[in-house]
Amino acid sequence: MTKPLIRPRRLRASAAIRALVRETVLAPADFVYPLFVVPGEKVRNEIPSMPGIHHLSADMAVAEAKAAHGLGIPAVLVFGLPDYKDDQGSSAWDANQPVQRAVALIKDAMPELAVITDVCMCEYTSHGHCGCIKDGDVDNDASLALIARTALSHAAAGADMVAPSDMMDGRVAAIRDLLDAEGYEKVSIMSYAAKYASAYYGPFRDAAQSAPQFGDRRSYQMDPANAREAIKEVELDIEEGADIVMVKPALAYLDIVRQVKDDFLLPVAAYNVSGEYAMVKAAAANGWVDEPRIVLETLTGIKRAGADIIITYHALDAVRWLQR
Ligand code: PBG
Ligand code: ZN
């Protein structure tokens, strides 16, 4: 019998040696934790499609942000459910709505925690699209002003970073122009640069009550079949002034995460979206998978693919599991 000349198993022989040669190590600082804020006070209602994630009033969002901060997570991403909707989505830039209130309270309580806001119109428009409508289609250029105005209201509330998720052409430049004109040149932009029209957003649309009331998002979000187009989208957002570029969803698009990482020098964020989360939670609830192991394996895979930042609903659990 010839003996193997090379034995990769030597470096798997003990936990200590495996630790020495480990290439990808998750840390609390990798994560961004999303929060869903709603009107009212003392509200903390679990979202049925996303077990473990809650609708939080602004006061309770502060408590949840504190938990994240206490675990060493550097940032939260704030989504909001307004108390009124109209065809322009005007509650999106209303200073008295949940996002603006929560941002101010969180920054007040924890100035050192980074607060990022999702900037989009779909939670605020009566029709549920990510911009305003003209002739049955989302009007790109008219939507830009609404989106920029929303980002400005988040900056005014104290947001450190705004994250436009609408996929309108030119929105990064529109936001950058308005923020700079109003003296918010220090507020950064994390653009949802390569955001696909995905079935994985299903649970989120329940959570954010943002499902389109007619049609779908395929005239603005990307076709899942396209990779070269993702590179073009990222390039455009960088030219327009994005500071961080995001790929979303994460798991079915890890090739895109890797390509964006290799092709550009900006930090890359990947969004481990609601459907990815809900599938793991459902399987774990049935005892079909080992939740801590599958979550850490998944998040390691996203980081290994090239993500510098992982936005995930698992963030709090993941940090606790990393620590044991
Ligand atoms: C709003 C927005 C969505 C998500 C983030 N921002 C939903 C959508 O585009 O339909 C999805 C997040 C998730 O599924 O976790 N445009
Ligand atoms: Zn939207």
Tab-separated table of C-alpha atoms and ligand atoms in Angstrom:
chain	number	residue	atom	x	y	z
A	1	MET	CA	0.000	0.000	0.000
A	2	THR	CA	1.417	3.397	-0.896
A	3	LYS	CA	1.116	5.927	1.879
A	4	PRO	CA	-0.370	9.368	1.132
A	5	LEU	CA	2.425	11.878	0.663
A	6	ILE	CA	0.297	14.789	1.794
A	7	ARG	CA	-2.110	14.510	4.722
A	8	PRO	CA	-4.478	17.468	5.138
A	9	ARG	CA	-5.976	15.631	8.118
A	10	ARG	CA	-2.902	16.516	10.213
A	11	LEU	CA	-4.184	20.065	10.453
A	12	ARG	CA	-7.594	18.849	11.594
A	13	ALA	CA	-6.269	16.653	14.385
A	14	SER	CA	-7.257	18.808	17.360
A	15	ALA	CA	-9.355	21.826	18.192
A	16	ALA	CA	-6.175	23.776	18.878
A	17	ILE	CA	-4.634	23.030	15.486
A	18	ARG	CA	-7.944	23.690	13.733
A	19	ALA	CA	-8.067	27.058	15.464
A	20	LEU	CA	-4.534	27.861	14.299
A	21	VAL	CA	-5.323	27.282	10.643
A	22	ARG	CA	-8.857	28.659	10.581
A	23	GLU	CA	-9.227	31.130	7.726
A	24	THR	CA	-12.509	32.813	8.587
A	25	VAL	CA	-13.468	33.834	12.107
A	26	LEU	CA	-16.771	35.507	12.932
A	27	ALA	CA	-16.777	38.370	15.408
A	28	PRO	CA	-19.517	40.543	16.922
A	29	ALA	CA	-18.147	43.470	14.915
A	30	ASP	CA	-19.186	41.731	11.681
A	31	PHE	CA	-22.874	42.138	12.367
A	32	VAL	CA	-25.621	44.675	11.872
A	33	TYR	CA	-28.891	43.967	13.698
A	34	PRO	CA	-32.178	45.081	12.080
A	35	LEU	CA	-34.975	46.613	14.180
A	36	PHE	CA	-38.644	47.103	13.221
A	37	VAL	CA	-40.105	50.124	14.953
A	38	VAL	CA	-43.808	50.833	15.275
A	39	PRO	CA	-45.948	53.617	16.756
A	40	GLY	CA	-46.868	53.599	20.438
A	41	GLU	CA	-45.091	52.820	23.687
A	42	LYS	CA	-44.089	49.627	25.479
A	43	VAL	CA	-44.859	47.605	22.363
A	44	ARG	CA	-42.883	44.404	21.881
A	45	ASN	CA	-44.839	42.015	19.660
A	46	GLU	CA	-43.223	39.006	18.065
A	47	ILE	CA	-43.493	38.936	14.267
A	48	PRO	CA	-45.149	35.605	13.408
A	49	SER	CA	-43.140	34.997	10.226
A	50	MET	CA	-39.863	35.851	12.007
A	51	PRO	CA	-39.770	34.126	15.415
A	52	GLY	CA	-37.464	35.955	17.835
A	53	ILE	CA	-37.852	39.294	16.020
A	54	HIS	CA	-40.306	41.877	17.340
A	55	HIS	CA	-42.246	44.937	16.391
A	56	LEU	CA	-40.870	47.481	18.854
A	57	SER	CA	-42.064	50.910	19.852
A	58	ALA	CA	-39.274	53.505	19.904
A	59	ASP	CA	-38.707	53.100	23.673
A	60	MET	CA	-38.451	49.321	23.334
A	61	ALA	CA	-36.183	49.697	20.302
A	62	VAL	CA	-33.733	51.457	22.613
A	63	ALA	CA	-33.738	48.415	24.901
A	64	GLU	CA	-33.181	46.074	21.958
A	65	ALA	CA	-30.379	48.287	20.630
A	66	LYS	CA	-28.824	48.193	24.104
A	67	ALA	CA	-28.820	44.408	24.005
A	68	ALA	CA	-27.036	44.497	20.649
A	69	HIS	CA	-24.567	47.110	21.859
A	70	GLY	CA	-23.923	45.137	25.036
A	71	LEU	CA	-22.947	42.131	22.938
A	72	GLY	CA	-20.412	44.153	20.952
A	73	ILE	CA	-22.509	44.564	17.814
A	74	PRO	CA	-21.495	47.908	16.299
A	75	ALA	CA	-24.663	48.889	14.438
A	76	VAL	CA	-28.409	48.559	14.112
A	77	LEU	CA	-30.466	48.998	10.929
A	78	VAL	CA	-33.799	50.663	11.580
A	79	PHE	CA	-36.996	49.941	9.625
A	80	GLY	CA	-40.297	51.600	10.415
A	81	LEU	CA	-44.021	51.098	10.207
A	82	PRO	CA	-45.716	54.508	10.069
A	83	ASP	CA	-49.140	55.332	11.440
A	84	TYR	CA	-50.400	56.669	8.111
A	85	LYS	CA	-49.777	55.955	4.422
A	86	ASP	CA	-50.515	57.913	1.240
A	87	ASP	CA	-49.631	57.688	-2.453
A	88	GLN	CA	-46.446	59.758	-2.012
A	89	GLY	CA	-45.346	58.020	1.187
A	90	SER	CA	-45.121	61.316	3.049
A	91	SER	CA	-44.915	59.657	6.481
A	92	ALA	CA	-41.413	58.518	5.412
A	93	TRP	CA	-39.934	61.948	6.127
A	94	ASP	CA	-42.180	62.883	9.040
A	95	ALA	CA	-40.012	63.683	12.090
A	96	ASN	CA	-42.662	62.269	14.425
A	97	GLN	CA	-42.806	58.812	12.905
A	98	PRO	CA	-41.268	55.713	14.522
A	99	VAL	CA	-37.936	55.662	12.638
A	100	GLN	CA	-37.080	59.274	13.351
A	101	ARG	CA	-38.158	58.939	16.991
A	102	ALA	CA	-36.287	55.699	17.539
A	103	VAL	CA	-33.107	56.997	15.894
A	104	ALA	CA	-33.087	60.051	18.164
A	105	LEU	CA	-33.719	57.967	21.286
A	106	ILE	CA	-31.099	55.343	20.425
A	107	LYS	CA	-28.427	57.918	19.613
A	108	ASP	CA	-29.262	59.773	22.794
A	109	ALA	CA	-28.902	56.623	24.907
A	110	MET	CA	-25.879	55.178	23.057
A	111	PRO	CA	-23.986	57.762	21.010
A	112	GLU	CA	-21.265	55.192	20.279
A	113	LEU	CA	-23.629	52.706	18.616
A	114	ALA	CA	-23.875	53.278	14.864
A	115	VAL	CA	-27.439	53.801	13.710
A	116	ILE	CA	-28.229	53.004	10.090
A	117	THR	CA	-31.658	53.606	8.584
A	118	ASP	CA	-33.327	51.797	5.708
A	119	VAL	CA	-34.466	54.424	3.216
A	120	CYS	CA	-37.362	53.320	1.052
A	121	MET	CA	-40.934	54.279	0.277
A	122	CYS	CA	-42.686	50.895	0.296
A	123	GLU	CA	-43.539	50.910	4.020
A	124	TYR	CA	-45.022	54.404	3.627
A	125	THR	CA	-46.917	54.348	0.329
A	126	SER	CA	-50.532	53.197	0.188
A	127	HIS	CA	-49.685	51.147	-2.941
A	128	GLY	CA	-46.614	49.520	-1.337
A	129	HIS	CA	-44.130	50.316	-4.101
A	130	CYS	CA	-40.636	51.669	-3.430
A	131	GLY	CA	-41.357	55.011	-5.139
A	132	CYS	CA	-44.303	57.037	-6.384
A	133	ILE	CA	-46.503	55.874	-9.242
A	134	LYS	CA	-47.164	57.388	-12.659
A	135	ASP	CA	-49.182	55.584	-15.341
A	136	GLY	CA	-49.103	52.326	-13.415
A	137	ASP	CA	-45.311	52.245	-13.072
A	138	VAL	CA	-42.885	53.525	-10.460
A	139	ASP	CA	-41.742	56.975	-11.581
A	140	ASN	CA	-37.973	56.870	-11.153
A	141	ASP	CA	-37.068	60.536	-11.249
A	142	ALA	CA	-40.035	61.795	-9.256
A	143	SER	CA	-39.223	59.198	-6.582
A	144	LEU	CA	-35.664	60.496	-6.146
A	145	ALA	CA	-36.771	63.666	-4.393
A	146	LEU	CA	-38.959	61.700	-1.959
A	147	ILE	CA	-36.168	59.247	-1.204
A	148	ALA	CA	-33.591	61.994	-0.656
A	149	ARG	CA	-35.997	63.885	1.564
A	150	THR	CA	-36.524	60.740	3.634
A	151	ALA	CA	-32.775	60.192	4.001
A	152	LEU	CA	-32.402	63.819	5.101
A	153	SER	CA	-35.032	63.373	7.810
A	154	HIS	CA	-33.125	60.346	9.108
A	155	ALA	CA	-29.871	62.321	9.152
A	156	ALA	CA	-31.624	65.154	10.967
A	157	ALA	CA	-32.845	62.653	13.569
A	158	GLY	CA	-29.240	61.619	14.136
A	159	ALA	CA	-28.625	58.635	11.837
A	160	ASP	CA	-24.955	57.909	11.194
A	161	MET	CA	-25.631	56.168	7.909
A	162	VAL	CA	-28.521	55.838	5.470
A	163	ALA	CA	-29.194	52.733	3.426
A	164	PRO	CA	-31.358	53.260	0.328
A	165	SER	CA	-33.112	50.015	-0.629
A	166	ASP	CA	-35.437	51.240	-3.382
A	167	MET	CA	-33.285	50.477	-6.478
A	168	MET	CA	-34.223	53.681	-8.326
A	169	ASP	CA	-31.551	54.872	-10.756
A	170	GLY	CA	-29.622	57.850	-9.425
A	171	ARG	CA	-30.788	57.682	-5.826
A	172	VAL	CA	-27.344	57.563	-4.250
A	173	ALA	CA	-26.367	60.796	-5.989
A	174	ALA	CA	-29.699	62.404	-5.096
A	175	ILE	CA	-29.238	61.512	-1.423
A	176	ARG	CA	-25.583	62.599	-1.368
A	177	ASP	CA	-26.433	65.973	-2.953
A	178	LEU	CA	-29.198	66.747	-0.501
A	179	LEU	CA	-27.290	65.565	2.579
A	180	ASP	CA	-24.266	67.646	1.586
A	181	ALA	CA	-26.373	70.700	0.787
A	182	GLU	CA	-27.917	70.479	4.256
A	183	GLY	CA	-24.621	70.032	6.104
A	184	TYR	CA	-24.704	66.266	6.613
A	185	GLU	CA	-21.544	65.456	4.687
A	186	LYS	CA	-20.451	63.152	7.521
A	187	VAL	CA	-23.468	60.887	7.161
A	188	SER	CA	-22.467	57.884	5.069
A	189	ILE	CA	-24.426	55.898	2.497
A	190	MET	CA	-24.640	52.123	2.429
A	191	SER	CA	-26.414	51.411	-0.841
A	192	TYR	CA	-28.403	48.285	-1.517
A	193	ALA	CA	-26.436	48.230	-4.768
A	194	ALA	CA	-27.179	44.730	-6.055
A	195	LYS	CA	-30.644	44.043	-4.744
A	196	TYR	CA	-32.523	41.244	-6.446
A	197	ALA	CA	-36.276	40.771	-6.935
A	198	SER	CA	-36.410	37.895	-4.483
A	199	ALA	CA	-38.968	35.559	-2.971
A	200	TYR	CA	-36.764	35.566	0.132
A	201	TYR	CA	-38.287	38.895	1.226
A	202	GLY	CA	-41.643	37.237	1.948
A	203	PRO	CA	-41.521	37.280	5.762
A	204	PHE	CA	-40.194	40.858	5.769
A	205	ARG	CA	-43.171	42.145	3.820
A	206	ASP	CA	-45.398	40.815	6.580
A	207	ALA	CA	-43.117	42.377	9.166
A	208	ALA	CA	-42.986	45.753	7.441
A	209	GLN	CA	-46.459	45.669	5.913
A	210	SER	CA	-44.814	46.693	2.677
A	211	ALA	CA	-46.116	44.243	0.070
A	212	PRO	CA	-46.965	45.918	-3.256
A	213	GLN	CA	-50.731	46.222	-3.687
A	214	PHE	CA	-50.458	45.643	-7.460
A	215	GLY	CA	-47.779	44.113	-9.660
A	216	ASP	CA	-44.348	43.279	-8.285
A	217	ARG	CA	-40.906	44.852	-7.934
A	218	ARG	CA	-39.335	43.391	-11.065
A	219	SER	CA	-39.230	46.720	-12.913
A	220	TYR	CA	-36.746	48.057	-10.356
A	221	GLN	CA	-35.153	45.184	-8.402
A	222	MET	CA	-32.699	42.981	-10.289
A	223	ASP	CA	-33.332	39.752	-12.160
A	224	PRO	CA	-31.892	36.862	-10.077
A	225	ALA	CA	-30.296	35.492	-13.253
A	226	ASN	CA	-27.896	38.424	-13.680
A	227	ALA	CA	-24.366	38.740	-12.317
A	228	ARG	CA	-22.685	41.137	-14.756
A	229	GLU	CA	-25.509	43.598	-14.193
A	230	ALA	CA	-24.764	43.485	-10.456
A	231	ILE	CA	-21.228	44.670	-11.138
A	232	LYS	CA	-22.630	47.538	-13.217
A	233	GLU	CA	-25.071	48.489	-10.445
A	234	VAL	CA	-22.283	48.487	-7.849
A	235	GLU	CA	-20.033	50.550	-10.110
A	236	LEU	CA	-22.782	53.152	-10.619
A	237	ASP	CA	-23.488	53.445	-6.904
A	238	ILE	CA	-19.797	53.917	-6.156
A	239	GLU	CA	-19.579	56.645	-8.825
A	240	GLU	CA	-22.586	58.324	-7.229
A	241	GLY	CA	-20.918	58.379	-3.813
A	242	ALA	CA	-21.806	55.173	-1.964
A	243	ASP	CA	-19.492	54.433	0.978
A	244	ILE	CA	-20.479	50.786	1.413
A	245	VAL	CA	-22.130	48.532	-1.180
A	246	MET	CA	-24.554	45.765	-0.359
A	247	VAL	CA	-25.574	42.536	-2.017
A	248	LYS	CA	-29.018	41.254	-1.120
A	249	PRO	CA	-30.158	38.535	-0.454
A	250	ALA	CA	-26.997	36.759	0.704
A	251	LEU	CA	-27.234	33.002	0.302
A	252	ALA	CA	-28.449	32.560	-3.252
A	253	TYR	CA	-26.034	35.350	-4.259
A	254	LEU	CA	-22.727	34.445	-2.625
A	255	ASP	CA	-21.088	34.434	-6.055
A	256	ILE	CA	-22.100	38.086	-6.375
A	257	VAL	CA	-20.682	38.879	-2.931
A	258	ARG	CA	-17.362	37.354	-3.998
A	259	GLN	CA	-17.296	39.151	-7.341
A	260	VAL	CA	-18.101	42.511	-5.794
A	261	LYS	CA	-15.410	41.936	-3.168
A	262	ASP	CA	-12.818	41.103	-5.835
A	263	ASP	CA	-13.761	43.916	-8.220
A	264	PHE	CA	-14.073	46.896	-5.854
A	265	LEU	CA	-12.256	48.356	-2.870
A	266	LEU	CA	-15.264	49.487	-0.822
A	267	PRO	CA	-16.517	47.494	2.155
A	268	VAL	CA	-19.079	44.909	1.078
A	269	ALA	CA	-22.228	44.214	3.069
A	270	ALA	CA	-24.417	41.140	2.592
A	271	TYR	CA	-28.021	41.005	3.805
A	272	ASN	CA	-29.032	37.648	5.277
A	273	VAL	CA	-32.711	38.367	4.597
A	274	SER	CA	-35.971	37.464	6.289
A	275	GLY	CA	-36.725	34.358	4.208
A	276	GLU	CA	-33.276	32.958	4.897
A	277	TYR	CA	-33.886	33.546	8.592
A	278	ALA	CA	-37.429	32.151	8.594
A	279	MET	CA	-36.382	28.914	6.876
A	280	VAL	CA	-33.744	28.224	9.526
A	281	LYS	CA	-36.135	29.090	12.354
A	282	ALA	CA	-38.864	26.834	10.937
A	283	ALA	CA	-36.521	23.890	10.461
A	284	ALA	CA	-35.003	24.389	13.913
A	285	ALA	CA	-38.443	24.587	15.524
A	286	ASN	CA	-39.171	21.184	14.010
A	287	GLY	CA	-35.918	19.773	15.357
A	288	TRP	CA	-34.670	19.143	11.814
A	289	VAL	CA	-31.471	21.175	12.131
A	290	ASP	CA	-29.175	22.236	14.965
A	291	GLU	CA	-29.897	25.966	15.020
A	292	PRO	CA	-26.654	27.319	16.578
A	293	ARG	CA	-24.502	25.229	14.277
A	294	ILE	CA	-26.452	25.986	11.136
A	295	VAL	CA	-26.562	29.718	11.861
A	296	LEU	CA	-22.838	30.000	12.555
A	297	GLU	CA	-22.054	27.882	9.491
A	298	THR	CA	-24.251	30.100	7.319
A	299	LEU	CA	-22.783	33.335	8.650
A	300	THR	CA	-19.251	31.960	8.244
A	301	GLY	CA	-20.106	31.154	4.632
A	302	ILE	CA	-21.283	34.711	4.001
A	303	LYS	CA	-18.088	36.116	5.503
A	304	ARG	CA	-15.903	33.630	3.625
A	305	ALA	CA	-17.599	34.708	0.376
A	306	GLY	CA	-16.273	38.213	1.006
A	307	ALA	CA	-18.754	40.099	3.166
A	308	ASP	CA	-17.156	42.638	5.506
A	309	ILE	CA	-20.534	43.368	7.073
A	310	ILE	CA	-23.368	40.888	7.620
A	311	ILE	CA	-26.844	42.229	8.244
A	312	THR	CA	-28.695	39.470	10.052
A	313	TYR	CA	-31.684	38.826	12.292
A	314	HIS	CA	-29.550	36.120	13.940
A	315	ALA	CA	-27.038	38.718	15.208
A	316	LEU	CA	-27.846	38.564	18.932
A	317	ASP	CA	-28.059	34.772	19.010
A	318	ALA	CA	-24.961	34.388	16.865
A	319	VAL	CA	-22.840	36.485	19.221
A	320	ARG	CA	-24.103	34.512	22.215
A	321	TRP	CA	-23.312	31.237	20.449
A	322	LEU	CA	-19.846	32.483	19.439
A	323	GLN	CA	-19.107	33.190	23.087
A	324	ARG	CA	-19.740	29.711	24.410
B	1	PBG	C1	-37.637	47.643	1.373
B	1	PBG	C2	-36.831	46.509	1.887
B	1	PBG	C3	-37.085	45.134	1.752
B	1	PBG	C4	-36.104	44.496	2.485
B	1	PBG	C5	-35.259	45.470	2.998
B	1	PBG	N1	-35.728	46.713	2.609
B	1	PBG	C6	-38.204	44.409	1.093
B	1	PBG	C7	-38.419	44.537	-0.345
B	1	PBG	O1	-37.639	45.125	-1.094
B	1	PBG	O2	-39.455	44.041	-0.771
B	1	PBG	C8	-35.999	43.017	2.688
B	1	PBG	C9	-35.393	42.606	3.969
B	1	PBG	C10	-35.636	41.177	4.347
B	1	PBG	O3	-36.314	40.411	3.633
B	1	PBG	O4	-35.122	40.798	5.401
B	1	PBG	N2	-37.430	47.958	0.059
B	2	ZN	ZN	-38.985	49.381	-0.728
